[in-house]
């Protein structure tokens, strides 16, 4: 029996939790391209991803997930093309307490959906912050007006293995049901 690799892209704005998400679950040391932030980001975070993060998780004896984290800054958006091209699914992380990032998250969402027709999951992070928005309001800010066409939207704590694992289970289930629909024609 051959081994199947499912490529999952983890994307989102700066500080949404992409690198932490992958580090929390990866069974290998995460390959990262973090560099010291030298622009306006330096006030917000010490390091930023400039190319990609890579992690791996075996989910069955013949199936593993390869997790690719995108850079959050728009100036590195050329990496989005490279990473989404071979992806089977993607997870968009949205920081619930930074509404100034919602426009960028919506841009990412639109870009990913125009670039690839693959299953998606919206993971809402930082929901424990005092000024966090409600999931319904974030969904509206991302442009989801119609509840019948919503991708799964769940809260995710990138620091908690169980939370990250649940997000990955959800996206793999999306992928499997998408494959079943394709097979049925």
Coordinates of C-alpha atoms in Angstrom, one line a residue:
X1 CA 0.0 0.0 0.0
X2 CA 1.4 3.4 -1.0
X3 CA 1.8 6.3 1.4
X4 CA -0.4 9.4 0.8
X5 CA 0.9 12.9 1.6
X6 CA -1.8 15.5 2.1
X7 CA -0.4 19.1 1.7
X8 CA -2.2 21.6 3.9
X9 CA -1.4 25.3 3.7
X10 CA -1.7 27.3 6.9
X11 CA -2.1 31.0 6.0
X12 CA -3.2 34.2 7.7
X13 CA -2.0 37.7 8.6
X14 CA 1.0 38.6 10.7
X15 CA 0.7 37.3 14.3
X16 CA -2.4 35.1 13.6
X17 CA -0.5 32.0 14.9
X18 CA 0.7 30.2 11.7
X19 CA 4.2 29.3 12.9
X20 CA 3.0 28.4 16.4
X21 CA 0.2 26.2 14.9
X22 CA 2.7 24.2 12.9
X23 CA 5.3 24.0 15.8
X24 CA 2.6 22.8 18.2
X25 CA 1.7 19.7 16.1
X26 CA 4.7 18.8 14.0
X27 CA 6.4 15.5 14.8
X28 CA 9.7 16.9 13.2
X29 CA 11.6 20.0 14.0
X30 CA 9.8 22.7 12.1
X31 CA 11.8 24.1 9.2
X32 CA 11.2 27.8 9.4
X33 CA 12.5 30.9 7.6
X34 CA 11.8 33.3 10.5
X35 CA 14.0 36.5 10.4
X36 CA 14.2 39.3 12.9
X37 CA 11.5 41.9 12.2
X38 CA 13.0 45.2 11.4
X39 CA 10.0 47.2 10.1
X40 CA 6.8 48.3 11.9
X41 CA 6.4 44.6 12.9
X42 CA 9.3 44.8 15.4
X43 CA 7.0 46.5 17.9
X44 CA 4.5 43.7 17.6
X45 CA 6.7 40.6 17.3
X46 CA 10.3 39.7 17.3
X47 CA 10.5 37.4 14.3
X48 CA 8.5 37.0 11.1
X49 CA 8.3 34.3 8.5
X50 CA 9.8 35.4 5.1
X51 CA 9.3 32.2 3.0
X52 CA 7.6 29.4 4.7
X53 CA 7.3 27.1 7.7
X54 CA 7.2 23.3 7.2
X55 CA 6.0 20.6 9.6
X56 CA 4.9 17.1 9.3
X57 CA 2.3 14.9 11.1
X58 CA 1.6 11.2 10.5
X59 CA -2.1 10.6 10.9
X60 CA -2.3 6.9 9.8
X61 CA 0.3 4.3 8.9
X62 CA -0.1 5.2 5.2
X63 CA -1.1 8.9 5.5
X64 CA 0.7 12.0 6.6
X65 CA 0.1 15.7 6.6
X66 CA 2.7 18.1 5.3
X67 CA 2.0 21.6 6.8
X68 CA 3.2 24.7 5.0
X69 CA 2.9 28.0 6.7
X70 CA 2.8 31.1 4.5
X71 CA 4.4 34.4 5.3
X72 CA 1.9 36.9 6.7
X73 CA 3.3 40.0 5.1
X74 CA 2.0 41.0 1.7
X75 CA 5.5 41.7 0.4
X76 CA 6.1 38.0 0.5
X77 CA 2.9 37.1 -1.2
X78 CA 4.7 35.5 -4.1
X79 CA 5.1 32.5 -1.8
X80 CA 1.3 32.1 -1.7
X81 CA 1.3 31.0 -5.4
X82 CA 4.1 28.5 -4.8
X83 CA 2.4 27.0 -1.7
X84 CA -1.2 26.9 -2.9
X85 CA -0.4 25.3 -6.3
X86 CA 0.1 21.8 -4.9
X87 CA -2.1 22.1 -1.8
X88 CA -4.9 19.7 -1.1
X89 CA -6.6 22.1 1.4
X90 CA -5.9 25.2 3.4
X91 CA -6.5 26.7 6.8
X92 CA -6.9 30.5 7.2
X93 CA -6.0 31.7 10.7
X94 CA -7.7 35.0 11.7
X95 CA -6.7 36.9 14.8
X96 CA -10.1 37.7 16.5
X97 CA -8.8 40.7 18.5
X98 CA -7.2 42.6 15.6
X99 CA -10.0 43.8 13.3
X100 CA -7.5 45.8 11.4
X101 CA -6.3 42.5 10.0
X102 CA -9.7 41.3 8.7
X103 CA -9.3 43.1 5.4
X104 CA -6.0 41.3 4.8
X105 CA -7.6 38.0 5.8
X106 CA -10.4 38.6 3.4
X107 CA -7.9 39.3 0.6
X108 CA -6.1 36.1 1.4
X109 CA -9.3 34.1 1.4
X110 CA -10.3 35.5 -2.0
X111 CA -6.9 34.9 -3.4
X112 CA -6.7 31.3 -2.2
X113 CA -10.2 30.6 -3.5
X114 CA -9.4 32.1 -6.9
X115 CA -6.1 30.2 -7.1
X116 CA -7.4 26.8 -6.1
X117 CA -10.7 25.0 -5.7
X118 CA -9.8 23.1 -2.5
X119 CA -11.4 22.6 0.9
X120 CA -10.8 25.4 3.4
X121 CA -11.2 26.0 7.1
X122 CA -11.3 29.3 8.9
X123 CA -9.5 29.1 12.3
X124 CA -10.2 32.0 14.7
X125 CA -7.3 32.6 17.1
X126 CA -6.8 34.9 20.1
X127 CA -10.5 34.5 21.1
X128 CA -9.5 34.7 24.7
X129 CA -8.5 38.4 24.4
X130 CA -10.8 40.9 26.0
X131 CA -11.4 42.8 22.7
X132 CA -11.9 39.7 20.5
X133 CA -14.7 39.8 18.0
X134 CA -17.5 37.1 17.9
X135 CA -17.1 34.4 15.2
X136 CA -20.4 35.5 13.5
X137 CA -19.0 39.1 13.2
X138 CA -15.7 37.9 11.8
X139 CA -17.5 35.7 9.3
X140 CA -19.4 38.8 8.1
X141 CA -16.2 40.8 7.9
X142 CA -14.7 38.1 5.8
X143 CA -17.6 38.4 3.3
X144 CA -19.7 35.4 4.3
X145 CA -23.3 36.7 4.0
X146 CA -24.9 33.3 3.2
X147 CA -24.8 30.6 5.9
X148 CA -25.3 27.9 3.3
X149 CA -21.9 28.5 1.7
X150 CA -19.8 28.8 4.8
X151 CA -16.6 26.8 5.2
X152 CA -16.1 25.4 8.7
X153 CA -15.2 28.3 11.1
X154 CA -13.8 27.1 14.4
X155 CA -11.8 28.6 17.3
X156 CA -8.2 27.5 17.4
X157 CA -5.6 28.0 20.0
X158 CA -2.3 27.5 18.2
X159 CA -0.5 26.8 21.5
X160 CA -2.7 23.8 22.4
X161 CA -2.0 20.5 20.6
X162 CA -5.6 19.3 21.0
X163 CA -7.0 22.5 19.5
X164 CA -4.6 22.3 16.5
X165 CA -5.3 18.6 16.1
X166 CA -9.0 19.2 16.0
X167 CA -8.6 21.8 13.3
X168 CA -6.5 19.3 11.2
X169 CA -9.2 16.6 11.8
X170 CA -11.8 19.0 10.5
X171 CA -9.9 20.0 7.4
X172 CA -9.1 16.3 6.6
X173 CA -12.8 15.5 6.9
X174 CA -13.5 18.4 4.5
X175 CA -11.0 16.9 2.1
X176 CA -12.5 13.4 2.3
X177 CA -16.0 14.6 1.8
X178 CA -14.9 16.7 -1.2
X179 CA -13.2 13.7 -2.7
X180 CA -16.4 11.6 -2.2
X181 CA -18.5 14.3 -3.9
X182 CA -16.1 14.3 -6.9
X183 CA -16.2 10.5 -7.2
X184 CA -20.0 10.6 -7.2
X185 CA -19.9 13.1 -10.0

